[in-house]
Coordinates of C-alpha atoms in Angstrom, one line a residue:
X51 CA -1.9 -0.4 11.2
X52 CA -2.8 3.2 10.0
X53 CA -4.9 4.5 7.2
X54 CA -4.2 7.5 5.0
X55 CA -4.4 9.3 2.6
X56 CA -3.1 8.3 -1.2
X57 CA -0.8 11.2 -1.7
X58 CA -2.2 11.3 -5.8
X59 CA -6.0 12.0 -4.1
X60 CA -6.9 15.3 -5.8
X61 CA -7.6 18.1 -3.3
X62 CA -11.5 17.9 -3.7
X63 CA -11.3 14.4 -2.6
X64 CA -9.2 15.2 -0.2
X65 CA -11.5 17.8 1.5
X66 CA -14.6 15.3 0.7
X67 CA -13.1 12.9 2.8
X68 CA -11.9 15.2 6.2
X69 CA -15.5 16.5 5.6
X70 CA -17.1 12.8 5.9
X71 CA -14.7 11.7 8.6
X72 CA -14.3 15.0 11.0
X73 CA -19.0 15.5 10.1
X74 CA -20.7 12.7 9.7
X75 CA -18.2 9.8 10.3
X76 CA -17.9 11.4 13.9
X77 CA -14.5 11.6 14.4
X78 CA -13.0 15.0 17.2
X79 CA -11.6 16.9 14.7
X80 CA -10.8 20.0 17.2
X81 CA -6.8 19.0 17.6
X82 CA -6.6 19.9 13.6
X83 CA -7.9 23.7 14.4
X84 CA -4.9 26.2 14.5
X85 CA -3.6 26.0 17.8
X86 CA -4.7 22.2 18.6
X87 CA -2.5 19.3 19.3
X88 CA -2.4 18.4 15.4
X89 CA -2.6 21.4 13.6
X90 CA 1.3 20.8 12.0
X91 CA 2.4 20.1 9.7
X92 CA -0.4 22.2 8.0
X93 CA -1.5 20.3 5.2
X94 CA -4.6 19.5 3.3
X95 CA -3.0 15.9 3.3
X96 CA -1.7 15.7 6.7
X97 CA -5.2 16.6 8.1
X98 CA -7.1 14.5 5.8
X99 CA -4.9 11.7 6.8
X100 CA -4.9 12.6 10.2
X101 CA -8.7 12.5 10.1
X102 CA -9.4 9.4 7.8
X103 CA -7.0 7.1 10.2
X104 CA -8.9 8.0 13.1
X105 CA -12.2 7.1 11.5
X106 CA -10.5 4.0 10.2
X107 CA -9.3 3.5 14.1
X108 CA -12.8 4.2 15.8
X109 CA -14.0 1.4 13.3
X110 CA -12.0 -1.3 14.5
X111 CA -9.5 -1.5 11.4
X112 CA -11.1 -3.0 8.8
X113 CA -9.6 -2.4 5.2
X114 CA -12.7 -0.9 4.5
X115 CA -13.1 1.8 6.8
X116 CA -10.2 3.2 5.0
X117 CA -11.2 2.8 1.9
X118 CA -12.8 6.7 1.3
X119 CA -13.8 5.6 -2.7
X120 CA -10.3 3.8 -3.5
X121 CA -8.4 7.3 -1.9
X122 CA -7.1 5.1 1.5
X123 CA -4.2 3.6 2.4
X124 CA -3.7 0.8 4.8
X125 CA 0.1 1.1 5.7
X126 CA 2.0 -0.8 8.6
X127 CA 4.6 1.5 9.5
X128 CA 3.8 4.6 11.5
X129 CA 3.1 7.1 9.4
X130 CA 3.9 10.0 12.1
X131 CA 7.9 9.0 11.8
X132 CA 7.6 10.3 8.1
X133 CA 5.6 13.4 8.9
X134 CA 2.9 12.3 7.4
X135 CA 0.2 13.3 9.9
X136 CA 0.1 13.8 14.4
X137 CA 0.6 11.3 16.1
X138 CA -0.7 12.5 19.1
X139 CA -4.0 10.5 19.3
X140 CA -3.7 8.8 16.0
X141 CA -4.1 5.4 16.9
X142 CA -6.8 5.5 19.8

């Protein structure tokens, strides 16, 4: 399972929740800086996703780690095969 986020988020949201995740929710978010592993695709979603799923993964998967104020999905396919976000450490 994956978490991110609901494409309809507004942008402020969006940037309130890689704020929480990559500051005070502790997740590495150095592979999302131009040049890292995750920078592409270059989105406000895409990192935000990237970010939210692995605060959602570090928290041992509970729907509510992936909540971020009703803006999270829970989804069950790989979101990386619809270029949604990096794979590349996503899921550990």
């Amino acid at each position: 399972m994956w978490c991110v986020a609901n494409p309809s988020t507004p942008d402020e949201k969006l940037i309130d929740n890689l704020n929480f995740a990559c500051g005070q929710g502790g997740v590495n978010c150095l592979a999302l800086d131009p040049g890292g592993s995750c920078y592409n695709p270059n989105t406000l979603l895409s990192h935000t996703s990237y970010a939210m799923n692995r605060y959602y993964q570090a928290q041992g998967r509970n729907y509510w780690n992936c909540d971020f104020h009703s803006t999270g999905l829970v989804v069950f396919t790989d979101p990386s095969k619809f270029y949604i976000f990096c794979a590349n450490g996503a899921n550990s």
